[in-house]
mmCIF file of C-alpha atoms in Angstrom:
data_model
loop_
_atom_site.group_PDB
_atom_site.id
_atom_site.type_symbol
_atom_site.label_atom_id
_atom_site.label_comp_id
_atom_site.label_asym_id
_atom_site.label_seq_id
_atom_site.Cartn_x
_atom_site.Cartn_y
_atom_site.Cartn_z
ATOM 1 C CA MET G 163 173.563 75.277 16.061
ATOM 2 C CA ALA G 164 173.619 71.880 14.330
ATOM 3 C CA PRO G 165 170.548 70.994 12.148
ATOM 4 C CA ASP G 166 169.641 67.848 14.120
ATOM 5 C CA ALA G 167 169.812 69.799 17.383
ATOM 6 C CA ALA G 168 167.387 72.358 16.046
ATOM 7 C CA ALA G 169 164.848 69.677 15.116
ATOM 8 C CA ARG G 170 164.781 68.246 18.655
ATOM 9 C CA PRO G 171 161.745 69.490 20.803
ATOM 10 C CA THR G 172 162.553 71.540 23.694
ATOM 11 C CA ARG G 173 161.784 70.509 27.084
ATOM 12 C CA ALA G 174 158.884 72.814 27.306
ATOM 13 C CA GLU G 175 157.372 71.251 24.188
ATOM 14 C CA LEU G 176 158.023 67.750 25.680
ATOM 15 C CA ARG G 177 156.155 68.650 28.795
ATOM 16 C CA VAL G 178 153.209 70.017 26.783
ATOM 17 C CA ALA G 179 153.143 66.854 24.552
ATOM 18 C CA ALA G 180 153.214 64.669 27.634
ATOM 19 C CA ARG G 181 150.371 66.490 29.214
ATOM 20 C CA GLU G 182 148.239 66.114 25.902
ATOM 21 C CA GLN G 183 149.048 62.417 25.758
ATOM 22 C CA SER G 184 148.103 61.985 29.332
ATOM 23 C CA ARG G 185 144.786 63.824 28.673
ATOM 24 C CA ALA G 186 143.954 61.690 25.489
ATOM 25 C CA GLN G 187 144.731 58.475 27.402
ATOM 26 C CA ARG G 188 142.345 59.620 30.242
ATOM 27 C CA ARG G 189 139.635 60.507 27.634
ATOM 28 C CA GLY G 190 140.142 57.074 25.853
ATOM 29 C CA ALA G 191 139.829 55.277 29.303
ATOM 30 C CA ALA G 192 136.583 57.221 30.124
ATOM 31 C CA LYS G 193 135.045 56.316 26.739
ATOM 32 C CA ALA G 194 135.978 52.675 27.142
ATOM 33 C CA ALA G 195 134.381 52.537 30.632
ATOM 34 C CA THR G 196 131.326 54.170 29.195
ATOM 35 C CA ARG G 197 131.051 51.569 26.411
ATOM 36 C CA ALA G 198 131.446 48.803 28.897
ATOM 37 C CA ALA G 199 128.868 50.180 31.261
ATOM 38 C CA LEU G 200 126.248 50.572 28.348
ATOM 39 C CA PHE G 201 126.981 47.023 27.104
ATOM 40 C CA ARG G 202 126.319 45.630 30.637
ATOM 41 C CA VAL G 203 123.008 47.472 30.582
ATOM 42 C CA ALA G 204 122.123 46.236 27.092
ATOM 43 C CA VAL G 205 122.767 42.524 27.740
ATOM 44 C CA PRO G 206 120.002 42.235 30.412
ATOM 45 C CA SER G 207 117.698 44.229 28.163
ATOM 46 C CA VAL G 208 118.076 41.616 25.594
ATOM 47 C CA ALA G 209 116.901 38.911 27.761
ATOM 48 C CA ALA G 210 113.966 40.901 29.038
ATOM 49 C CA LEU G 211 112.718 42.350 25.803
ATOM 50 C CA GLY G 212 113.281 39.334 23.538
ATOM 51 C CA VAL G 213 114.788 39.192 20.011
ATOM 52 C CA ALA G 214 112.373 41.811 18.439
ATOM 53 C CA ALA G 215 113.239 44.461 21.032
ATOM 54 C CA ALA G 216 116.871 43.783 21.111
ATOM 55 C CA ALA G 217 117.250 44.985 17.609
ATOM 56 C CA ALA G 218 116.247 48.434 18.728
ATOM 57 C CA ILE G 219 119.111 48.841 21.309
ATOM 58 C CA THR G 220 121.688 51.400 20.071
ATOM 59 C CA VAL G 221 125.385 50.370 20.630
ATOM 60 C CA VAL G 222 127.848 53.099 21.272
ATOM 61 C CA GLN G 223 130.303 53.336 18.573
ATOM 62 C CA ASP G 224 133.984 54.343 18.818
ATOM 63 C CA GLU G 225 135.279 57.501 17.255
ATOM 64 C CA ALA G 226 136.129 55.777 14.008
ATOM 65 C CA GLY G 227 132.419 54.598 13.570
ATOM 66 C CA ARG G 228 133.380 50.980 13.969
ATOM 67 C CA VAL G 229 130.873 48.609 15.534
ATOM 68 C CA PRO G 230 132.246 46.939 18.760
ATOM 69 C CA PRO G 231 132.675 43.181 18.619
ATOM 70 C CA GLN G 232 129.510 42.559 20.769
ATOM 71 C CA ALA G 233 127.248 44.296 18.435
ATOM 72 C CA THR G 234 125.169 42.651 15.761
ATOM 73 C CA ALA G 235 124.992 43.535 12.080
ATOM 74 C CA ALA G 236 121.644 45.222 12.746
ATOM 75 C CA ASP G 237 123.535 47.785 14.915
ATOM 76 C CA ALA G 238 125.726 48.987 11.978
ATOM 77 C CA PRO G 239 125.605 52.740 11.383
ATOM 78 C CA ASP G 240 123.708 52.447 7.921
ATOM 79 C CA SER G 241 120.876 50.188 9.448
ATOM 80 C CA THR G 242 120.349 51.450 13.009
ATOM 81 C CA ALA G 243 117.671 53.943 12.132
ATOM 82 C CA ALA G 244 115.804 51.633 9.876
ATOM 83 C CA THR G 245 115.877 48.830 12.450
ATOM 84 C CA ALA G 246 114.683 51.208 15.206
ATOM 85 C CA THR G 247 111.852 52.364 12.894
ATOM 86 C CA LYS G 248 110.803 48.759 12.167
ATOM 87 C CA VAL G 249 110.813 47.861 15.894
ATOM 88 C CA THR G 250 108.745 50.929 16.648
ATOM 89 C CA ALA G 251 106.201 49.972 14.082
ATOM 90 C CA GLN G 252 106.028 46.458 15.376
ATOM 91 C CA GLN G 253 105.439 47.664 18.875
ATOM 92 C CA ALA G 254 102.786 50.069 17.642
ATOM 93 C CA VAL G 255 101.008 47.138 15.931
ATOM 94 C CA ALA G 256 101.264 45.035 19.037
ATOM 95 C CA ALA G 257 99.749 47.941 21.083
ATOM 96 C CA GLY G 258 96.883 48.259 18.701
ATOM 97 C CA GLY G 259 97.915 51.663 17.606
ATOM 98 C CA ASP G 260 98.583 50.954 13.877
ATOM 99 C CA HIS G 261 95.560 51.586 11.757
ATOM 100 C CA SER G 262 97.293 51.947 8.477
ATOM 101 C CA GLN G 263 96.482 48.424 7.173
ATOM 102 C CA ALA G 264 93.098 46.719 7.304
ATOM 103 C CA SER G 265 92.743 43.369 9.009
ATOM 104 C CA ARG G 266 91.237 40.301 7.296
ATOM 105 C CA GLY G 267 88.018 40.890 9.339
ATOM 106 C CA ASP G 268 87.834 44.416 7.847
ATOM 107 C CA ALA G 269 88.334 43.123 4.371
ATOM 108 C CA ARG G 270 85.170 40.891 4.803
ATOM 109 C CA GLN G 271 82.954 43.800 5.814
ATOM 110 C CA PRO G 272 80.286 44.797 3.363
ATOM 111 C CA LEU G 273 80.989 48.045 1.412
ATOM 112 C CA THR G 274 78.561 50.744 2.466
ATOM 113 C CA GLY G 275 76.992 52.789 -0.334
ATOM 114 C CA ALA G 276 78.435 50.517 -3.077
ATOM 115 C CA GLN G 277 75.255 48.739 -3.881
ATOM 116 C CA PRO G 278 72.452 50.680 -5.661
ATOM 117 C CA THR G 279 69.444 51.287 -3.477
ATOM 118 C CA ASP G 280 66.921 51.651 -6.247
ATOM 119 C CA ALA G 281 67.593 48.418 -8.001
ATOM 120 C CA PRO G 282 64.356 47.077 -9.614
ATOM 121 C CA THR G 283 62.625 44.413 -7.582
ATOM 122 C CA ALA G 284 61.936 41.173 -9.497
ATOM 123 C CA GLN G 285 58.257 40.945 -10.055
ATOM 124 C CA PRO G 286 56.621 37.599 -9.171
ATOM 125 C CA THR G 287 55.471 35.520 -12.005
ATOM 126 C CA PRO G 288 51.727 35.577 -12.199
ATOM 127 C CA PRO G 289 50.084 32.270 -11.633
ATOM 128 C CA PRO G 290 48.685 30.680 -14.878
ATOM 129 C CA ALA G 291 45.115 31.284 -15.665
ATOM 130 C CA GLN G 292 43.022 28.493 -14.013
ATOM 131 C CA GLN G 293 40.952 26.301 -16.320
ATOM 132 C CA PRO G 294 37.240 26.755 -15.684
ATOM 133 C CA LYS G 295 35.594 24.121 -13.660
ATOM 134 C CA VAL G 296 33.380 23.185 -16.529
ATOM 135 C CA VAL G 297 33.402 23.624 -20.324
ATOM 136 C CA MET G 298 30.803 24.184 -22.856
ATOM 137 C CA PRO G 299 28.912 21.106 -24.209
ATOM 138 C CA VAL G 300 29.192 22.308 -27.684
ATOM 139 C CA ALA G 301 31.683 24.595 -29.454
ATOM 140 C CA GLN G 302 28.888 27.165 -30.685
ATOM 141 C CA HIS G 303 27.476 29.693 -28.141
ATOM 142 C CA GLY G 304 23.860 30.811 -28.383
ATOM 143 C CA LEU G 305 20.675 29.503 -26.848
ATOM 144 C CA GLY G 306 17.275 28.626 -28.169
ATOM 145 C CA GLU G 307 14.455 27.688 -25.707
ATOM 146 C CA LEU G 308 15.363 28.585 -22.029
ATOM 147 C CA PHE G 309 14.607 26.857 -18.805
ATOM 148 C CA GLY G 310 10.924 27.003 -17.601
ATOM 149 C CA ALA G 311 9.512 27.997 -20.985
ATOM 150 C CA ALA G 312 5.948 26.862 -21.703
ATOM 151 C CA GLY G 313 4.882 25.223 -25.108
ATOM 152 C CA THR G 314 3.092 22.350 -26.815
ATOM 153 C CA HIS G 315 6.267 20.259 -26.979
ATOM 154 C CA TRP G 316 6.436 19.761 -23.147
ATOM 155 C CA ALA G 317 3.880 18.384 -20.835
ATOM 156 C CA ASN G 318 4.582 21.046 -18.251
ATOM 157 C CA ARG G 319 7.698 23.410 -18.690
ATOM 158 C CA HIS G 320 10.896 23.243 -20.436
ATOM 159 C CA THR G 321 13.406 21.411 -18.069
ATOM 160 C CA GLY G 322 16.613 22.555 -19.604
ATOM 161 C CA ILE G 323 18.232 24.849 -22.242
ATOM 162 C CA ASP G 324 18.606 24.112 -25.963
ATOM 163 C CA PHE G 325 21.619 24.706 -28.127
ATOM 164 C CA PRO G 326 20.347 25.091 -31.705
ATOM 165 C CA VAL G 327 23.285 23.550 -33.493
ATOM 166 C CA ASP G 328 23.659 21.434 -36.612
ATOM 167 C CA GLY G 329 23.025 17.721 -36.604
ATOM 168 C CA GLY G 330 26.293 15.865 -36.222
ATOM 169 C CA SER G 331 27.951 18.502 -34.094
ATOM 170 C CA GLU G 332 30.319 17.155 -31.352
ATOM 171 C CA VAL G 333 29.146 17.035 -27.726
ATOM 172 C CA TYR G 334 31.726 17.311 -24.895
ATOM 173 C CA ALA G 335 31.777 16.281 -21.312
ATOM 174 C CA VAL G 336 31.304 19.459 -19.285
ATOM 175 C CA ALA G 337 33.361 18.068 -16.318
ATOM 176 C CA ASP G 338 35.130 15.007 -15.122
ATOM 177 C CA GLY G 339 32.858 12.188 -14.291
ATOM 178 C CA THR G 340 31.279 8.863 -15.405
ATOM 179 C CA ILE G 341 29.119 8.304 -18.524
ATOM 180 C CA ARG G 342 26.024 6.112 -19.004
ATOM 181 C CA THR G 343 23.681 6.078 -21.945
ATOM 182 C CA GLN G 344 20.000 5.219 -22.431
ATOM 183 C CA TRP G 345 16.939 5.676 -24.683
ATOM 184 C CA ASN G 346 13.868 7.659 -23.738
ATOM 185 C CA PRO G 347 10.888 8.236 -25.972
ATOM 186 C CA PHE G 348 10.735 12.025 -25.005
ATOM 187 C CA TYR G 349 14.535 12.636 -24.797
ATOM 188 C CA GLY G 350 15.536 10.260 -27.500
ATOM 189 C CA TYR G 351 19.205 8.943 -27.350
ATOM 190 C CA MET G 352 20.680 10.547 -24.205
ATOM 191 C CA SER G 353 24.050 10.553 -22.312
ATOM 192 C CA ILE G 354 24.058 11.120 -18.582
ATOM 193 C CA LEU G 355 27.232 12.548 -17.017
ATOM 194 C CA LYS G 356 27.574 11.972 -13.245
ATOM 195 C CA MET G 357 30.133 14.418 -11.908
ATOM 196 C CA ASN G 358 32.377 13.952 -8.921
ATOM 197 C CA ASP G 359 30.075 15.876 -6.662
ATOM 198 C CA GLY G 360 27.021 13.917 -7.691
ATOM 199 C CA THR G 361 25.598 16.469 -9.957
ATOM 200 C CA GLU G 362 24.141 15.022 -13.328
ATOM 201 C CA ALA G 363 24.310 16.565 -16.678
ATOM 202 C CA TRP G 364 21.763 15.262 -19.285
ATOM 203 C CA PHE G 365 22.591 15.439 -23.065
ATOM 204 C CA CYS G 366 19.424 14.647 -25.027
ATOM 205 C CA HIS G 367 18.098 14.196 -28.665
ATOM 206 C CA LEU G 368 21.432 12.654 -29.727
ATOM 207 C CA ARG G 369 22.216 11.074 -33.039
ATOM 208 C CA GLY G 370 24.842 8.672 -31.633
ATOM 209 C CA TYR G 371 27.475 8.070 -28.979
ATOM 210 C CA LYS G 372 31.160 8.292 -28.812
ATOM 211 C CA VAL G 373 31.488 7.002 -25.215
ATOM 212 C CA ARG G 374 28.661 4.628 -24.007
ATOM 213 C CA LYS G 375 29.867 3.935 -20.535
ATOM 214 C CA GLY G 376 32.829 4.684 -18.299
ATOM 215 C CA PRO G 377 34.941 7.577 -16.872
ATOM 216 C CA VAL G 378 35.586 10.705 -18.957
ATOM 217 C CA LYS G 379 37.554 13.868 -18.432
ATOM 218 C CA GLN G 380 36.478 17.446 -18.897
ATOM 219 C CA GLY G 381 36.262 18.274 -22.563
ATOM 220 C CA ASP G 382 36.238 14.626 -23.864
ATOM 221 C CA LEU G 383 34.131 13.991 -27.015
ATOM 222 C CA ILE G 384 31.197 11.918 -25.777
ATOM 223 C CA ALA G 385 28.348 12.076 -28.375
ATOM 224 C CA PHE G 386 26.872 13.757 -31.443
ATOM 225 C CA VAL G 387 23.907 16.213 -31.855
ATOM 226 C CA GLY G 388 20.712 14.792 -33.419
ATOM 227 C CA SER G 389 16.924 15.114 -33.339
ATOM 228 C CA SER G 390 15.779 11.894 -31.756
ATOM 229 C CA GLY G 391 12.771 11.504 -29.488
ATOM 230 C CA ASN G 392 10.266 14.297 -29.164
ATOM 231 C CA SER G 393 12.121 16.900 -31.231
ATOM 232 C CA THR G 394 11.285 19.196 -34.137
ATOM 233 C CA GLY G 395 14.899 19.543 -35.495
ATOM 234 C CA PRO G 396 18.484 19.020 -34.634
ATOM 235 C CA HIS G 397 19.612 20.622 -31.386
ATOM 236 C CA LEU G 398 21.129 19.652 -27.963
ATOM 237 C CA HIS G 399 18.792 19.618 -25.015
ATOM 238 C CA PHE G 400 21.001 20.126 -21.877
ATOM 239 C CA GLU G 401 19.873 19.757 -18.333
ATOM 240 C CA ILE G 402 21.516 20.008 -14.829
ATOM 241 C CA ARG G 403 20.164 17.910 -11.905
ATOM 242 C CA PRO G 404 21.872 18.384 -8.483
ATOM 243 C CA PRO G 405 22.129 15.353 -6.132
ATOM 244 C CA GLY G 406 18.670 14.172 -5.117
ATOM 245 C CA SER G 407 16.982 17.006 -6.963
ATOM 246 C CA GLY G 408 15.021 17.497 -10.165
ATOM 247 C CA PRO G 409 16.232 19.772 -13.010
ATOM 248 C CA VAL G 410 17.422 23.328 -12.321
ATOM 249 C CA ASP G 411 18.139 26.198 -14.665
ATOM 250 C CA PRO G 412 21.610 25.419 -16.292
ATOM 251 C CA LEU G 413 22.217 29.089 -17.145
ATOM 252 C CA PRO G 414 23.092 30.232 -13.590
ATOM 253 C CA TRP G 415 25.175 26.955 -13.102
ATOM 254 C CA PHE G 416 27.236 27.900 -16.213
ATOM 255 C CA LEU G 417 27.611 31.555 -15.084
ATOM 256 C CA SER G 418 28.761 30.399 -11.562
ATOM 257 C CA ASN G 419 31.500 28.450 -13.201
ATOM 258 C CA GLY G 420 32.783 31.321 -15.375
ATOM 259 C CA LEU G 421 30.969 30.479 -18.556
ATOM 260 C CA ASP G 422 28.284 32.279 -20.488
ATOM 261 C CA PRO G 423 26.689 30.049 -23.096
ATOM 262 C CA ARG G 424 24.534 32.819 -24.455
#
């Protein structure tokens, strides 16, 4: 037998090959029909789902792994899974099922337990100590003759309290008010302070005046201690006379205003 004749296929082999080719063609036609059917379904789905959902549609690829001309780059074999995952995540967020990230509103919520509960509370500043309503008429404490004492120096009873201080000692206004001065044969040189409530304070047996007339403030220097009038030596005779009344004991008056002259 000639070599080229031996290489030719036999009739039986040709029939077998023809049957295989026919089967392959039928399989190719069936796959092409399937692809066309899926594409017809996918196109309406794009219109219904929108751009975001269209990225999740899987396009059937041919046997060689090539993307059909109708598919987009997002449908390529190396990005299909990632795109589907992304769309699934977007759908989950839209449905309210994704709690992996906090919203802006959550970020503004106060942190529970982050602030100390036993932080020291700021203490209120205590108010400044109030200045007494009145001040002492002289700087030195201590009393001599008290109110109501009997003696040859007074016609009846002692009408004030005496501060036994040196001659020339300063005498101060015990409160705000108005000063007037006068001479009296018993009280000597005297300053009379009329306070805002009408009460009068008498400063007697003075040596001289600093303020003869006019308004004064609490603590202003108004006169100097002496021994004028019916006096046995330098001292300040001090009286308190409420409005429309005679002299009263100055000691309770001082004590009621937070001062103890003793």
